[in-house]
mmCIF file of C-alpha atoms in Angstrom:
data_model
loop_
_atom_site.group_PDB
_atom_site.id
_atom_site.type_symbol
_atom_site.label_atom_id
_atom_site.label_comp_id
_atom_site.label_asym_id
_atom_site.label_seq_id
_atom_site.Cartn_x
_atom_site.Cartn_y
_atom_site.Cartn_z
ATOM 1 C CA GLY A 1 -108.299 65.728 -138.234
ATOM 2 C CA LEU A 2 -104.937 67.075 -139.365
ATOM 3 C CA ILE A 3 -105.473 70.518 -137.874
ATOM 4 C CA LYS A 4 -106.232 68.884 -134.517
ATOM 5 C CA ILE A 5 -103.156 66.642 -134.519
ATOM 6 C CA ARG A 6 -100.913 69.546 -135.509
ATOM 7 C CA GLY A 7 -102.690 72.340 -133.677
ATOM 8 C CA ASP A 8 -102.906 71.548 -129.972
ATOM 9 C CA THR A 9 -101.013 69.178 -127.689
ATOM 10 C CA CYS A 10 -104.240 68.219 -125.901
ATOM 11 C CA TRP A 11 -105.352 66.355 -129.043
ATOM 12 C CA ARG A 12 -102.160 64.339 -128.895
ATOM 13 C CA ASP A 13 -102.249 63.622 -125.159
ATOM 14 C CA LEU A 14 -105.999 62.881 -125.411
ATOM 15 C CA THR A 15 -107.173 65.529 -122.909
ATOM 16 C CA CYS A 16 -109.053 67.955 -125.198
ATOM 17 C CA MET A 17 -112.465 66.512 -124.384
ATOM 18 C CA ASP A 18 -111.861 67.344 -120.709
ATOM 19 C CA PHE A 19 -112.523 70.965 -121.721
ATOM 20 C CA HIS A 20 -114.495 70.956 -124.979
ATOM 21 C CA TYR A 21 -118.038 70.620 -123.647
ATOM 22 C CA GLU A 22 -117.610 73.535 -121.247
ATOM 23 C CA THR A 23 -115.704 75.858 -123.585
ATOM 24 C CA GLN A 24 -117.406 75.247 -126.964
ATOM 25 C CA PRO A 25 -119.165 78.256 -128.528
ATOM 26 C CA VAL A 26 -122.728 77.554 -127.363
ATOM 27 C CA PRO A 27 -123.181 74.538 -125.036
ATOM 28 C CA ASN A 28 -126.524 72.771 -124.768
ATOM 29 C CA PRO A 29 -128.051 70.892 -121.777
ATOM 30 C CA MET A 30 -126.332 67.631 -122.750
ATOM 31 C CA SER A 31 -122.961 69.429 -122.721
ATOM 32 C CA TYR A 32 -123.492 70.097 -119.015
ATOM 33 C CA TYR A 33 -123.675 66.386 -118.205
ATOM 34 C CA LEU A 34 -121.128 65.153 -120.754
ATOM 35 C CA HIS A 35 -118.552 67.517 -119.260
ATOM 36 C CA ARG A 36 -118.686 65.460 -116.042
ATOM 37 C CA SER A 37 -118.036 62.155 -117.790
ATOM 38 C CA PRO A 38 -115.197 59.977 -116.378
ATOM 39 C CA TRP A 39 -111.684 60.723 -117.574
ATOM 40 C CA TRP A 40 -111.449 57.424 -119.463
ATOM 41 C CA PHE A 41 -114.597 58.274 -121.430
ATOM 42 C CA HIS A 42 -113.045 61.582 -122.526
ATOM 43 C CA ARG A 43 -109.924 59.699 -123.673
ATOM 44 C CA PHE A 44 -112.124 57.313 -125.646
ATOM 45 C CA GLU A 45 -113.936 60.260 -127.253
ATOM 46 C CA THR A 46 -110.664 61.831 -128.365
ATOM 47 C CA LEU A 47 -109.335 58.577 -129.821
ATOM 48 C CA SER A 48 -112.647 58.012 -131.607
ATOM 49 C CA ASN A 49 -112.440 61.504 -133.079
ATOM 50 C CA HIS A 50 -108.980 60.781 -134.513
ATOM 51 C CA PHE A 51 -110.144 57.442 -135.921
ATOM 52 C CA LEU A 52 -113.249 58.939 -137.555
ATOM 53 C CA GLU A 53 -111.479 61.962 -139.022
ATOM 54 C CA LEU A 54 -108.108 60.489 -140.002
ATOM 55 C CA VAL A 55 -108.762 56.806 -140.790
ATOM 56 C CA VAL A 56 -112.420 56.273 -141.692
ATOM 57 C CA PRO A 57 -112.387 58.608 -144.754
ATOM 58 C CA PHE A 58 -110.112 56.121 -146.547
ATOM 59 C CA PHE A 59 -112.871 53.501 -146.260
ATOM 60 C CA LEU A 60 -114.401 55.217 -149.309
ATOM 61 C CA PHE A 61 -111.754 53.566 -151.506
ATOM 62 C CA LEU A 62 -112.001 50.043 -150.058
ATOM 63 C CA GLY A 63 -115.072 48.695 -151.811
ATOM 64 C CA ARG A 64 -118.839 48.820 -151.378
ATOM 65 C CA ARG A 65 -119.133 47.459 -147.844
ATOM 66 C CA MET A 66 -116.416 49.688 -146.419
ATOM 67 C CA CYS A 67 -117.952 52.670 -148.193
ATOM 68 C CA ILE A 68 -121.301 51.930 -146.532
ATOM 69 C CA LEU A 69 -119.526 51.544 -143.193
ATOM 70 C CA HIS A 70 -117.906 54.940 -143.762
ATOM 71 C CA GLY A 71 -121.322 56.514 -144.323
ATOM 72 C CA LEU A 72 -122.787 54.929 -141.194
ATOM 73 C CA LEU A 73 -119.855 55.941 -138.980
ATOM 74 C CA GLN A 74 -119.741 59.508 -140.258
ATOM 75 C CA ILE A 75 -123.487 60.034 -139.833
ATOM 76 C CA LEU A 76 -123.330 58.539 -136.331
ATOM 77 C CA PHE A 77 -120.403 60.841 -135.534
ATOM 78 C CA GLN A 78 -122.299 63.917 -136.690
ATOM 79 C CA VAL A 79 -125.416 62.909 -134.747
ATOM 80 C CA VAL A 80 -123.309 62.622 -131.580
ATOM 81 C CA LEU A 81 -121.925 66.112 -132.225
ATOM 82 C CA ILE A 82 -125.436 67.472 -132.801
ATOM 83 C CA VAL A 83 -126.607 66.006 -129.500
ATOM 84 C CA SER A 84 -123.603 67.291 -127.533
ATOM 85 C CA GLY A 85 -123.596 70.977 -128.543
ATOM 86 C CA ASN A 86 -125.092 73.801 -130.600
ATOM 87 C CA LEU A 87 -122.731 73.823 -133.584
ATOM 88 C CA SER A 88 -125.362 75.440 -135.822
ATOM 89 C CA PHE A 89 -125.921 73.756 -139.205
ATOM 90 C CA LEU A 90 -122.344 72.502 -139.627
ATOM 91 C CA ASN A 91 -122.982 68.890 -138.639
ATOM 92 C CA TRP A 92 -126.265 68.688 -140.544
ATOM 93 C CA LEU A 93 -124.490 69.792 -143.730
ATOM 94 C CA THR A 94 -121.684 67.288 -143.109
ATOM 95 C CA ILE A 95 -124.236 64.459 -143.098
ATOM 96 C CA VAL A 96 -125.338 65.279 -146.662
ATOM 97 C CA PRO A 97 -122.243 64.019 -148.581
ATOM 98 C CA SER A 98 -122.227 60.865 -146.455
ATOM 99 C CA LEU A 99 -125.619 59.922 -147.929
ATOM 100 C CA ALA A 100 -123.841 59.246 -151.234
ATOM 101 C CA CYS A 101 -122.187 56.218 -149.597
ATOM 102 C CA PHE A 102 -125.440 54.239 -149.769
ATOM 103 C CA ASP A 103 -126.394 52.623 -153.100
ATOM 104 C CA ASP A 104 -129.854 51.502 -154.230
ATOM 105 C CA ALA A 105 -129.434 48.018 -152.784
ATOM 106 C CA THR A 106 -128.670 49.503 -149.379
ATOM 107 C CA LEU A 107 -131.538 51.987 -149.410
ATOM 108 C CA GLY A 108 -134.058 49.626 -151.041
ATOM 109 C CA PRO A 109 -135.462 48.149 -147.789
ATOM 110 C CA LEU A 110 -136.498 51.659 -146.715
ATOM 111 C CA PHE A 111 -139.015 51.903 -149.568
ATOM 112 C CA PRO A 112 -142.255 49.934 -150.051
ATOM 113 C CA SER A 113 -142.481 47.172 -152.657
ATOM 114 C CA GLY A 114 -145.227 46.798 -155.239
ATOM 115 C CA LEU A 115 -145.890 46.862 -158.950
ATOM 116 C CA ARG A 116 -146.247 50.658 -159.040
ATOM 117 C CA SER A 117 -143.799 51.526 -156.296
ATOM 118 C CA LEU A 118 -140.748 53.702 -156.777
ATOM 119 C CA LYS A 119 -138.529 50.720 -156.016
ATOM 120 C CA CYS A 120 -140.147 48.698 -158.792
ATOM 121 C CA ARG A 121 -139.731 51.497 -161.352
ATOM 122 C CA VAL A 122 -136.064 51.997 -160.449
ATOM 123 C CA LEU A 123 -135.460 48.248 -160.760
ATOM 124 C CA ALA A 124 -137.060 48.218 -164.220
ATOM 125 C CA VAL A 125 -134.815 51.076 -165.376
ATOM 126 C CA GLN A 126 -131.730 49.301 -164.047
ATOM 127 C CA GLN A 127 -132.702 46.093 -165.868
ATOM 128 C CA GLU A 128 -133.191 47.987 -169.139
ATOM 129 C CA ASP A 129 -129.795 49.605 -168.743
ATOM 130 C CA ALA A 130 -128.204 46.217 -168.088
ATOM 131 C CA ARG A 131 -129.718 44.814 -171.335
ATOM 132 C CA GLY A 132 -128.779 47.919 -173.278
ATOM 133 C CA ALA A 133 -132.441 48.443 -174.112
ATOM 134 C CA GLY A 134 -132.601 52.023 -172.946
ATOM 135 C CA PRO A 135 -133.051 54.958 -175.342
ATOM 136 C CA ARG A 136 -130.032 56.349 -177.129
ATOM 137 C CA PRO A 137 -128.484 59.388 -175.457
ATOM 138 C CA ARG A 138 -129.831 62.642 -176.867
ATOM 139 C CA LEU A 139 -127.822 65.777 -177.504
ATOM 140 C CA GLY A 140 -128.910 67.336 -174.213
ATOM 141 C CA CYS A 141 -127.782 64.253 -172.303
ATOM 142 C CA LEU A 142 -124.390 64.295 -174.018
ATOM 143 C CA VAL A 143 -123.953 67.999 -173.266
ATOM 144 C CA ARG A 144 -124.796 67.398 -169.607
ATOM 145 C CA ARG A 145 -122.284 64.564 -169.373
ATOM 146 C CA ALA A 146 -119.612 66.723 -170.974
ATOM 147 C CA ALA A 147 -120.387 69.544 -168.530
ATOM 148 C CA ASN A 148 -120.207 67.161 -165.559
ATOM 149 C CA LEU A 149 -116.903 65.731 -166.763
ATOM 150 C CA SER A 150 -115.472 69.225 -167.336
ATOM 151 C CA LEU A 151 -116.516 70.327 -163.861
ATOM 152 C CA GLY A 152 -114.943 67.217 -162.351
ATOM 153 C CA VAL A 153 -111.653 67.874 -164.141
ATOM 154 C CA LEU A 154 -111.726 71.537 -163.068
ATOM 155 C CA VAL A 155 -112.319 70.694 -159.409
ATOM 156 C CA ALA A 156 -109.603 68.011 -159.490
ATOM 157 C CA TRP A 157 -107.124 70.484 -160.979
ATOM 158 C CA LEU A 158 -108.002 73.244 -158.513
ATOM 159 C CA SER A 159 -107.733 70.760 -155.628
ATOM 160 C CA VAL A 160 -104.044 70.056 -156.226
ATOM 161 C CA PRO A 161 -102.812 72.976 -154.044
ATOM 162 C CA VAL A 162 -105.389 72.059 -151.408
ATOM 163 C CA VAL A 163 -104.040 68.519 -151.125
ATOM 164 C CA LEU A 164 -100.444 69.763 -151.091
ATOM 165 C CA ASN A 165 -101.413 72.183 -148.298
ATOM 166 C CA LEU A 166 -102.943 69.370 -146.239
ATOM 167 C CA LEU A 167 -99.754 67.319 -146.586
ATOM 168 C CA ASN A 168 -97.609 70.272 -145.541
ATOM 169 C CA SER A 169 -96.595 70.358 -141.881
ATOM 170 C CA LYS A 170 -97.313 74.119 -141.927
ATOM 171 C CA GLN A 171 -100.780 73.745 -143.430
ATOM 172 C CA ILE A 172 -103.085 76.727 -143.670
ATOM 173 C CA MET A 173 -106.642 75.960 -142.640
ATOM 174 C CA ASN A 174 -109.956 77.727 -143.249
ATOM 175 C CA THR A 175 -108.596 79.180 -146.480
ATOM 176 C CA SER A 176 -109.893 79.325 -150.052
ATOM 177 C CA PHE A 177 -107.578 78.518 -152.934
ATOM 178 C CA GLY A 178 -107.951 80.281 -156.263
ATOM 179 C CA PRO A 179 -110.143 83.173 -157.397
ATOM 180 C CA LEU A 180 -113.186 80.939 -157.966
ATOM 181 C CA ARG A 181 -113.269 79.978 -154.263
ATOM 182 C CA ILE A 182 -114.831 76.578 -154.979
ATOM 183 C CA VAL A 183 -112.092 74.584 -153.214
ATOM 184 C CA ASN A 184 -110.865 75.192 -149.691
ATOM 185 C CA SER A 185 -109.356 73.682 -146.574
ATOM 186 C CA TYR A 186 -111.468 73.612 -143.450
ATOM 187 C CA GLY A 187 -110.646 72.675 -139.888
ATOM 188 C CA ALA A 188 -112.615 73.104 -136.680
ATOM 189 C CA PHE A 189 -111.331 73.177 -133.100
ATOM 190 C CA GLY A 190 -107.681 72.926 -134.035
ATOM 191 C CA SER A 191 -107.017 74.288 -130.568
ATOM 192 C CA ILE A 192 -109.194 73.990 -127.476
ATOM 193 C CA THR A 193 -109.549 76.740 -124.894
ATOM 194 C CA LYS A 194 -109.041 75.481 -121.364
ATOM 195 C CA GLU A 195 -111.366 77.977 -119.654
ATOM 196 C CA ARG A 196 -114.510 79.805 -120.670
ATOM 197 C CA THR A 197 -114.787 83.575 -120.485
ATOM 198 C CA GLU A 198 -117.836 85.659 -121.337
ATOM 199 C CA VAL A 199 -118.470 89.331 -122.052
ATOM 200 C CA ILE A 200 -121.514 90.509 -120.110
ATOM 201 C CA LEU A 201 -123.065 93.770 -121.311
ATOM 202 C CA GLN A 202 -124.660 95.902 -118.588
ATOM 203 C CA GLY A 203 -126.557 99.189 -118.507
ATOM 204 C CA THR A 204 -127.501 101.673 -115.819
ATOM 205 C CA ALA A 205 -129.881 104.620 -115.589
ATOM 206 C CA SER A 206 -127.710 106.280 -112.956
ATOM 207 C CA PRO A 207 -126.398 109.722 -113.986
ATOM 208 C CA ASN A 208 -123.012 108.816 -112.462
ATOM 209 C CA ALA A 209 -121.567 105.538 -113.721
ATOM 210 C CA SER A 210 -118.929 105.412 -110.983
ATOM 211 C CA ALA A 211 -121.341 106.052 -108.120
ATOM 212 C CA PRO A 212 -121.346 103.252 -105.514
ATOM 213 C CA ASP A 213 -125.143 103.112 -105.613
ATOM 214 C CA ALA A 214 -125.353 102.778 -109.420
ATOM 215 C CA VAL A 215 -127.495 99.766 -110.304
ATOM 216 C CA TRP A 216 -126.132 97.832 -113.268
ATOM 217 C CA GLU A 217 -128.534 95.492 -115.079
ATOM 218 C CA ASP A 218 -127.489 92.675 -117.416
ATOM 219 C CA TYR A 219 -128.547 92.293 -121.027
ATOM 220 C CA GLU A 220 -129.294 88.653 -121.808
ATOM 221 C CA PHE A 221 -128.474 87.068 -125.145
ATOM 222 C CA LYS A 222 -130.698 84.431 -126.645
ATOM 223 C CA CYS A 223 -128.394 81.481 -126.149
ATOM 224 C CA LYS A 224 -124.909 82.269 -124.889
ATOM 225 C CA PRO A 225 -124.241 81.923 -121.134
ATOM 226 C CA GLY A 226 -125.275 84.910 -119.056
ATOM 227 C CA ASP A 227 -127.529 84.425 -116.037
ATOM 228 C CA PRO A 228 -125.966 81.451 -114.172
ATOM 229 C CA ARG A 229 -129.466 80.117 -113.422
ATOM 230 C CA ARG A 230 -130.538 79.956 -117.043
ATOM 231 C CA ARG A 231 -130.454 76.487 -118.542
ATOM 232 C CA PRO A 232 -128.198 76.091 -121.617
ATOM 233 C CA CYS A 233 -130.297 76.374 -124.759
ATOM 234 C CA LEU A 234 -130.986 73.843 -127.499
ATOM 235 C CA ILE A 235 -131.158 75.477 -130.956
ATOM 236 C CA SER A 236 -129.242 73.322 -133.466
ATOM 237 C CA PRO A 237 -129.446 73.512 -136.475
ATOM 238 C CA TYR A 238 -130.500 77.141 -135.973
ATOM 239 C CA HIS A 239 -127.701 79.650 -135.532
ATOM 240 C CA TYR A 240 -127.577 82.773 -133.357
ATOM 241 C CA ARG A 241 -124.661 84.493 -135.047
ATOM 242 C CA LEU A 242 -124.334 87.329 -132.516
ATOM 243 C CA ASP A 243 -124.045 84.843 -129.639
ATOM 244 C CA TRP A 244 -121.339 83.001 -131.598
ATOM 245 C CA LEU A 245 -119.435 86.239 -132.229
ATOM 246 C CA MET A 246 -119.592 87.149 -128.535
ATOM 247 C CA TRP A 247 -117.791 83.865 -127.826
ATOM 248 C CA PHE A 248 -114.954 84.973 -130.115
ATOM 249 C CA ALA A 249 -114.947 88.503 -128.652
ATOM 250 C CA ALA A 250 -114.272 87.119 -125.165
ATOM 251 C CA PHE A 251 -110.905 85.746 -126.364
ATOM 252 C CA GLY A 252 -109.496 89.213 -127.019
ATOM 253 C CA THR A 253 -110.136 92.846 -126.135
ATOM 254 C CA TYR A 254 -112.621 95.371 -127.414
ATOM 255 C CA GLU A 255 -109.797 96.968 -129.418
ATOM 256 C CA HIS A 256 -109.691 93.772 -131.482
ATOM 257 C CA ASN A 257 -113.498 93.572 -131.653
ATOM 258 C CA GLU A 258 -114.671 97.123 -132.279
ATOM 259 C CA TRP A 259 -118.095 95.918 -133.348
ATOM 260 C CA VAL A 260 -118.812 95.311 -129.631
ATOM 261 C CA ILE A 261 -118.552 99.076 -129.066
ATOM 262 C CA HIS A 262 -120.878 99.586 -132.018
ATOM 263 C CA LEU A 263 -123.345 97.235 -130.329
ATOM 264 C CA ALA A 264 -123.000 99.189 -127.061
ATOM 265 C CA GLY A 265 -123.955 102.355 -128.951
ATOM 266 C CA LYS A 266 -127.041 100.627 -130.314
ATOM 267 C CA LEU A 267 -128.044 99.599 -126.788
ATOM 268 C CA LEU A 268 -127.587 103.152 -125.525
ATOM 269 C CA ALA A 269 -130.015 104.288 -128.221
ATOM 270 C CA ASN A 270 -132.481 101.435 -127.550
ATOM 271 C CA ASP A 271 -132.116 100.476 -131.212
ATOM 272 C CA PRO A 272 -134.978 98.048 -131.968
ATOM 273 C CA GLU A 273 -133.048 96.023 -134.560
ATOM 274 C CA ALA A 274 -130.121 95.410 -132.205
ATOM 275 C CA LEU A 275 -132.427 94.651 -129.284
ATOM 276 C CA SER A 276 -134.307 92.090 -131.402
ATOM 277 C CA LEU A 277 -131.103 90.002 -131.361
ATOM 278 C CA LEU A 278 -131.208 89.781 -127.550
ATOM 279 C CA ALA A 279 -133.391 87.737 -125.226
ATOM 280 C CA LEU A 280 -133.758 90.349 -122.491
ATOM 281 C CA ASN A 281 -133.564 94.132 -122.538
ATOM 282 C CA PRO A 282 -133.656 95.263 -118.880
ATOM 283 C CA PHE A 283 -134.740 98.737 -120.048
ATOM 284 C CA SER A 284 -137.740 97.565 -122.027
ATOM 285 C CA GLY A 285 -140.610 100.027 -121.582
ATOM 286 C CA ARG A 286 -138.251 102.524 -119.944
ATOM 287 C CA ASP A 287 -135.859 105.224 -121.026
ATOM 288 C CA PRO A 288 -132.645 103.852 -122.539
ATOM 289 C CA PRO A 289 -129.660 103.462 -120.228
ATOM 290 C CA ARG A 290 -127.366 106.413 -119.686
ATOM 291 C CA TRP A 291 -124.314 104.194 -119.529
ATOM 292 C CA VAL A 292 -123.354 100.785 -120.940
ATOM 293 C CA ARG A 293 -120.290 98.766 -119.977
ATOM 294 C CA GLY A 294 -118.787 95.373 -120.699
ATOM 295 C CA GLU A 295 -117.711 93.071 -117.869
ATOM 296 C CA HIS A 296 -115.410 90.090 -118.315
ATOM 297 C CA TYR A 297 -116.313 86.896 -116.398
ATOM 298 C CA ARG A 298 -114.908 83.389 -116.116
ATOM 299 C CA TYR A 299 -117.603 80.710 -116.370
ATOM 300 C CA LYS A 300 -117.541 77.087 -115.236
ATOM 301 C CA PHE A 301 -120.260 74.474 -115.188
ATOM 302 C CA SER A 302 -121.670 73.864 -111.729
ATOM 303 C CA ARG A 303 -121.280 70.330 -110.422
ATOM 304 C CA PRO A 304 -124.478 68.240 -110.713
ATOM 305 C CA GLY A 305 -125.765 67.627 -107.212
ATOM 306 C CA GLY A 306 -123.430 70.234 -105.752
ATOM 307 C CA ARG A 307 -124.209 73.393 -103.796
ATOM 308 C CA HIS A 308 -124.529 75.695 -106.792
ATOM 309 C CA ALA A 309 -126.676 73.201 -108.708
ATOM 310 C CA ALA A 310 -128.932 72.932 -105.651
ATOM 311 C CA GLU A 311 -129.397 76.712 -105.886
ATOM 312 C CA GLY A 312 -130.591 76.305 -109.488
ATOM 313 C CA LYS A 313 -127.320 77.439 -111.075
ATOM 314 C CA TRP A 314 -126.061 75.779 -114.241
ATOM 315 C CA TRP A 315 -122.980 78.001 -114.231
ATOM 316 C CA VAL A 316 -120.602 79.406 -111.646
ATOM 317 C CA ARG A 317 -119.030 82.684 -112.670
ATOM 318 C CA LYS A 318 -116.282 84.913 -111.314
ATOM 319 C CA ARG A 319 -115.527 88.450 -112.432
ATOM 320 C CA ILE A 320 -112.160 88.928 -114.141
ATOM 321 C CA GLY A 321 -112.380 92.677 -114.683
ATOM 322 C CA PRO A 322 -113.761 95.257 -117.113
ATOM 323 C CA TYR A 323 -113.953 94.393 -120.822
ATOM 324 C CA PHE A 324 -114.651 97.998 -121.799
ATOM 325 C CA PRO A 325 -115.367 100.965 -119.501
ATOM 326 C CA ALA A 326 -118.717 102.637 -118.935
ATOM 327 C CA LEU A 327 -119.711 104.566 -122.065
ATOM 328 C CA SER A 328 -122.405 107.132 -122.844
ATOM 329 C CA LEU A 329 -123.708 108.313 -126.197
ATOM 330 C CA ARG A 330 -121.679 111.496 -125.820
ATOM 331 C CA ASP A 331 -118.500 109.439 -125.340
ATOM 332 C CA LEU A 332 -119.157 107.536 -128.558
ATOM 333 C CA GLN A 333 -119.889 110.424 -130.930
ATOM 334 C CA ASP A 334 -116.285 110.970 -132.003
ATOM 335 C CA TYR A 335 -115.589 107.224 -131.950
ATOM 336 C CA PHE A 336 -118.453 106.545 -134.361
ATOM 337 C CA ARG A 337 -117.622 109.529 -136.573
ATOM 338 C CA ALA A 338 -113.970 108.488 -136.932
ATOM 339 C CA ARG A 339 -115.026 105.048 -138.192
ATOM 340 C CA GLU A 340 -117.810 106.378 -140.420
ATOM 341 C CA TRP A 341 -120.372 104.252 -138.628
ATOM 342 C CA PRO A 342 -124.078 105.095 -138.924
ATOM 343 C CA PRO A 343 -124.676 108.168 -136.776
ATOM 344 C CA GLU A 344 -128.088 107.257 -135.393
ATOM 345 C CA ALA A 345 -126.588 105.059 -132.648
ATOM 346 C CA GLY A 346 -123.780 107.442 -131.754
ATOM 347 C CA GLN A 347 -125.706 110.684 -131.325
#
């Protein structure tokens, strides 16, 4: 919540959700429709986000009922995020600590009743504890309690710089504190991109990459936008890491993302491991391409019911320019050798 308030003016003027669904790493089918929601609904979403991330966490300290309300609101929030985009396993993991907000009395109705039921056995143990009739703690139990207490003190002590960082107007996010790396500060979507760009990898079998009649064919990734007619995928909580990294690569240049050139070399060699990460290899069953290039495109959702949607297009794209020029294996030999990359893809 803090990284949003301090990171981008659109979170403060309540316009970030006008762009989020279209520009998030890997949209899903629901993102397509939520993007076209009325402006007032996007304002409501942004305000709700601030309330859930900046106010609701303090409900944990306001008694049992408010703690339960916190758990319900946070789980509902994460479910909405799961439905609205492919954010991998992040939201599923965030649900887990919220489960601790619900005590036995709250969860009891979910379990069957009966003399031999789990609920009955738990109730009997609680009654024995209340009467003090339980067995005396053994040495192992005392050691475990001491270990738990020591760990709690350690985490509290290590968390001091984390809390001070959060309160600082120049906070550092997505950073670990201390050599043990068990405490950290995390923030997602501190800034929102206002337009979506994609790197499209293409190959050709033409001996001359600059020939007007050279036919360039697109490689398709498993989930990230490519073919405008392909429906956005639904994979959460699964995570296609390469697709996610391609989203980051589109923000900069290939000089800042040299691994993209490494990937191009793998495609030129028809490397089976690299190709297994893709959905479509246009040169499957054929000789590998002689040239591979990266093209930079701007993507926008088509309008439901509009002309492009009627043509079966989920996306409308426009070429920006080259991302990296046409490359052959011969071009990459020195490039790979200088970086001490595995030679099999660069020779």
